[in-house]
Amino acid sequence: MVTVSAPIASCSKANQKIYQQWFNYVDSDGDGRITGDDATVFFAKSNIDRPQLKQLLSLAQAGYEISADLLRTTDDVELLEPPVMEGLDLLLMKHNGSKNNGVHETNGVLAVQHAPPKSLFTSMLSKKTSCHTSLGKVTSIVDGLKRLYNEKLKPLEVAYRYNDFASPLLLFVLICFECTDHHMQTNIDFDAKPMVMLLGQYSTGKTTFIKHLLKSNYPGAHIGPEPTTDRFIVVMGGPDERSVPGNTIAVQADMPFKTLSSFGGAFLSKFECSQMPHPLLEHITFVDTPGVLSGEKQRTQRSYDFTGVIKWFAEKCDMILLLFDPHKLDISDEFKRVISSLHGQDDKIRVVLNKADQVDTQQLMRVYGALMWSLGKVLNTPEVTRVYVGSFNDKPMNKESLDSMGKELFEKEQDDLLVDLMDIPKKACDRQINEFVKRARAAKIHAYIISQLKKEMPTMMGKSKAQQKLMKNLEDVFAKVQREFHLPAGDFPDVEQFRQVLGAYNIDKFEKLKPKMIQAVDEMLGYDIPELLKNFKNPYE
């Protein structure tokens, strides 16, 4: 909650009217809220640097030096006029449909302004039908994706309950201004830093790997041969070193972990956020996970849906590291379930054969071959997974086990992995586009499936039997949708998982197919996103 001090809130009725008019202009969709990026573009018209925009615009333009003492004063502040916003009056005139031969009023003074020339992008958009999103106002690729999601993809997801079957709705946070009762909306999922998740059995070096990259311990880190990490720990940047409990972090509006509360209190008690100031953590967030159980330990049931949590993080992450060590190559039943939950995220997976200096070169070759054979059975892909071989810790390499060739190999492998990690922020924008397009296609197929189920329900009698039959023959429904709409089979959801979720719903309550919603998503994929990429560059390039 962002509050405004009493002196600023007590402005005149005339100025309140002006502020309301400005807000109505920025709130183009009339929902009583504005996005953070809309506010940024609007405030940029004041020609003040962003740091000053966090202060009070009127004070800055009036020549006051922003200070705590100034904010406590009341006499002069109440007399301040609204700030000058370059070009805003002309935009308001056009917005209200009133023209006055180029003559308009700026803060009570008559002035003449010429309309700025329209950009080619804006002109092209104006020629399109009204169903195209107005991307002429966006300021970046990410800003455009936010707008496209809100206006085109999210309505489809809500209508066909995509969030219940596949992935939660992307998170938004509301920042409220008490003086006006208005809201500014920003998308936490889009704005979150890239994440890297580490998976593996206990004592494969997950925590040590993070420590090695940071060159220091982080709050809550425990290292040992036994299963020391018994919780999910998100390691991210912060002003000071501290550990935040899961129940607290799940309700923080500015964090992208709110939907994790759906896994219940048992999980949240095993979840925490570790914050510390670090240059690397300004660009990347790491997710340390509990060791995957093997052998007799698998008989002990976890108190929460471990595989479901892994899947949730996998969808959010930019890279997933599967860690093995030469003495723990067996893939347990739980590890198989975990790897299966990564279906659809294959391009994010990297395999790390850690602690490889514990065996000599000949043994290492055999270990590498055995690992590739084991992974081939679990990943079910003909492509060879990239495997990094090394010893990722701060200890000196075991020279007794390694010859000169092995040492050189380790150094090159470690450099390759570090380069891959350092490229994550540069590729974050491309990753967001890729995940957004993947999500849009999945949501569209989901809408086809739901509407087909609705279509096959009887109008009057026998609805219960019809639902049971449809659930039993769900594979046939998938096949029918695939043939009718010429969709790739690989993009369809898992049948068993879909059937399990479907059992909790009344199919008759589902929505029929809405062609306009499908058309909006098709146009977004075929026109809006290509135009967005054409007009904006990757911010890291």
XYZ file of C-alpha atoms in Angstrom, residues 194-377:
184
model
C 14.783 -15.132 -14.177
C 14.866 -18.231 -11.960
C 17.139 -21.279 -11.913
C 15.936 -24.412 -10.083
C 18.269 -27.155 -8.841
C 16.987 -30.738 -8.554
C 18.671 -33.935 -7.439
C 18.985 -36.521 -4.711
C 20.328 -35.476 -1.346
C 24.058 -34.746 -1.104
C 24.550 -34.193 -4.854
C 25.770 -30.664 -4.158
C 22.759 -28.444 -4.889
C 23.286 -26.050 -1.976
C 27.065 -26.121 -2.457
C 26.563 -25.262 -6.140
C 24.668 -22.069 -5.236
C 27.240 -21.207 -2.590
C 30.003 -21.733 -5.179
C 28.375 -19.260 -7.574
C 27.736 -16.667 -4.868
C 31.177 -17.184 -3.274
C 29.424 -17.008 0.101
C 26.792 -18.685 2.250
C 23.214 -17.530 2.086
C 20.745 -17.373 4.990
C 19.271 -20.800 5.711
C 21.949 -22.763 3.822
C 22.933 -26.097 5.387
C 25.472 -28.448 3.858
C 26.220 -32.039 4.860
C 26.247 -35.679 3.678
C 22.787 -36.296 5.136
C 19.558 -34.684 3.729
C 20.229 -31.196 5.125
C 17.962 -29.142 2.851
C 14.464 -30.263 3.845
C 12.640 -27.315 2.285
C 12.287 -25.232 -0.841
C 14.496 -22.166 -0.495
C 14.240 -19.291 -2.961
C 17.536 -17.390 -2.931
C 17.034 -13.848 -4.203
C 18.432 -10.354 -3.895
C 17.447 -8.056 -1.044
C 18.654 -5.046 0.939
C 19.936 -7.190 3.815
C 20.458 -10.823 4.815
C 17.314 -12.465 6.163
C 15.080 -15.524 5.846
C 11.368 -15.000 5.237
C 8.981 -17.864 6.172
C 6.809 -19.403 3.462
C 3.497 -18.259 4.925
C 4.763 -14.680 4.880
C 6.274 -14.745 1.397
C 3.106 -16.306 -0.068
C 1.009 -13.288 0.904
C 3.475 -10.599 -0.166
C 1.895 -8.804 -3.102
C 5.213 -7.901 -4.727
C 6.424 -11.524 -4.870
C 5.471 -14.065 -7.587
C 4.717 -16.851 -5.078
C 1.136 -16.129 -4.082
C -0.387 -19.127 -5.887
C 1.888 -21.496 -3.955
C -0.578 -21.126 -1.082
C -2.809 -23.591 -2.983
C -0.431 -26.384 -1.880
C -1.475 -25.811 1.725
C 0.120 -24.988 5.029
C 2.126 -28.219 5.103
C 4.084 -27.037 2.078
C 4.382 -23.408 3.199
C 6.016 -24.609 6.421
C 8.656 -26.220 4.197
C 9.147 -23.113 2.055
C 11.207 -20.011 2.730
C 12.818 -17.095 0.938
C 16.475 -16.285 1.576
C 17.391 -12.691 0.744
C 20.825 -11.096 0.621
C 22.567 -8.268 -1.247
C 24.614 -9.763 -4.089
C 25.399 -8.593 -7.665
C 24.411 -11.950 -9.209
C 21.089 -12.041 -7.339
C 20.159 -8.695 -8.872
C 19.707 -10.581 -12.142
C 18.962 -14.229 -11.232
C 16.962 -16.000 -8.518
C 17.931 -19.539 -7.448
C 15.559 -22.221 -6.144
C 17.177 -24.820 -3.862
C 15.008 -27.914 -3.429
C 14.839 -30.819 -0.941
C 16.762 -33.922 -1.956
C 14.698 -36.373 -4.012
C 14.070 -39.531 -2.000
C 15.505 -42.914 -2.980
C 15.523 -46.465 -1.625
C 13.692 -47.072 1.638
C 13.187 -43.344 2.174
C 10.599 -43.343 -0.638
C 8.178 -45.191 1.624
C 7.887 -42.090 3.769
C 5.119 -39.969 2.305
C 5.663 -36.227 2.123
C 2.986 -34.067 3.708
C 2.438 -32.056 0.509
C 2.358 -32.547 -3.257
C 6.103 -32.530 -3.904
C 5.789 -33.265 -7.626
C 3.118 -30.574 -8.022
C 5.361 -27.964 -6.418
C 8.250 -28.972 -8.698
C 5.962 -28.578 -11.719
C 4.870 -25.118 -10.506
C 8.475 -23.929 -10.217
C 9.453 -25.607 -13.508
C 6.877 -23.531 -15.386
C 8.219 -20.327 -13.819
C 11.931 -21.112 -14.151
C 14.254 -20.209 -17.011
C 16.647 -23.097 -16.370
C 16.387 -26.422 -14.524
C 19.603 -28.117 -13.358
C 19.447 -31.871 -12.642
C 22.409 -32.711 -10.408
C 23.986 -36.167 -10.117
C 27.198 -37.385 -8.578
C 29.210 -40.446 -9.687
C 27.991 -42.529 -6.747
C 24.278 -41.674 -7.112
C 23.269 -42.398 -10.678
C 20.180 -44.446 -9.864
C 16.929 -42.704 -10.697
C 14.385 -43.558 -8.011
C 10.616 -43.762 -8.486
C 10.171 -40.308 -6.961
C 12.898 -38.904 -9.203
C 11.089 -40.419 -12.224
C 7.877 -38.691 -11.183
C 9.759 -35.428 -10.716
C 11.364 -35.655 -14.159
C 7.994 -36.585 -15.691
C 6.500 -33.427 -14.180
C 9.015 -31.445 -16.269
C 7.217 -32.513 -19.462
C 6.999 -29.562 -21.817
C 10.005 -27.859 -20.201
C 12.649 -29.983 -21.964
C 14.450 -26.961 -23.417
C 15.139 -25.653 -19.900
C 16.786 -28.827 -18.578
C 20.558 -29.081 -18.108
C 22.245 -32.055 -16.458
C 25.233 -31.596 -14.148
C 27.476 -34.535 -13.243
C 28.869 -33.017 -10.068
C 31.732 -34.182 -7.818
C 33.307 -35.831 -10.868
C 36.801 -35.450 -9.392
C 35.969 -38.279 -6.980
C 36.680 -40.859 -9.726
C 39.563 -41.235 -12.167
C 39.291 -40.560 -15.892
C 38.530 -44.151 -16.895
C 35.790 -44.504 -14.282
C 34.402 -41.117 -15.296
C 33.886 -42.329 -18.870
C 31.910 -45.321 -17.588
C 29.892 -43.147 -15.199
C 29.069 -40.729 -18.007
C 27.831 -43.551 -20.240
C 25.706 -45.035 -17.450
C 24.167 -41.630 -16.722
C 23.238 -41.051 -20.364
C 21.659 -44.518 -20.526
C 19.585 -43.871 -17.382
C 18.442 -40.435 -18.575
C 17.488 -41.808 -21.988
C 14.936 -44.124 -20.374
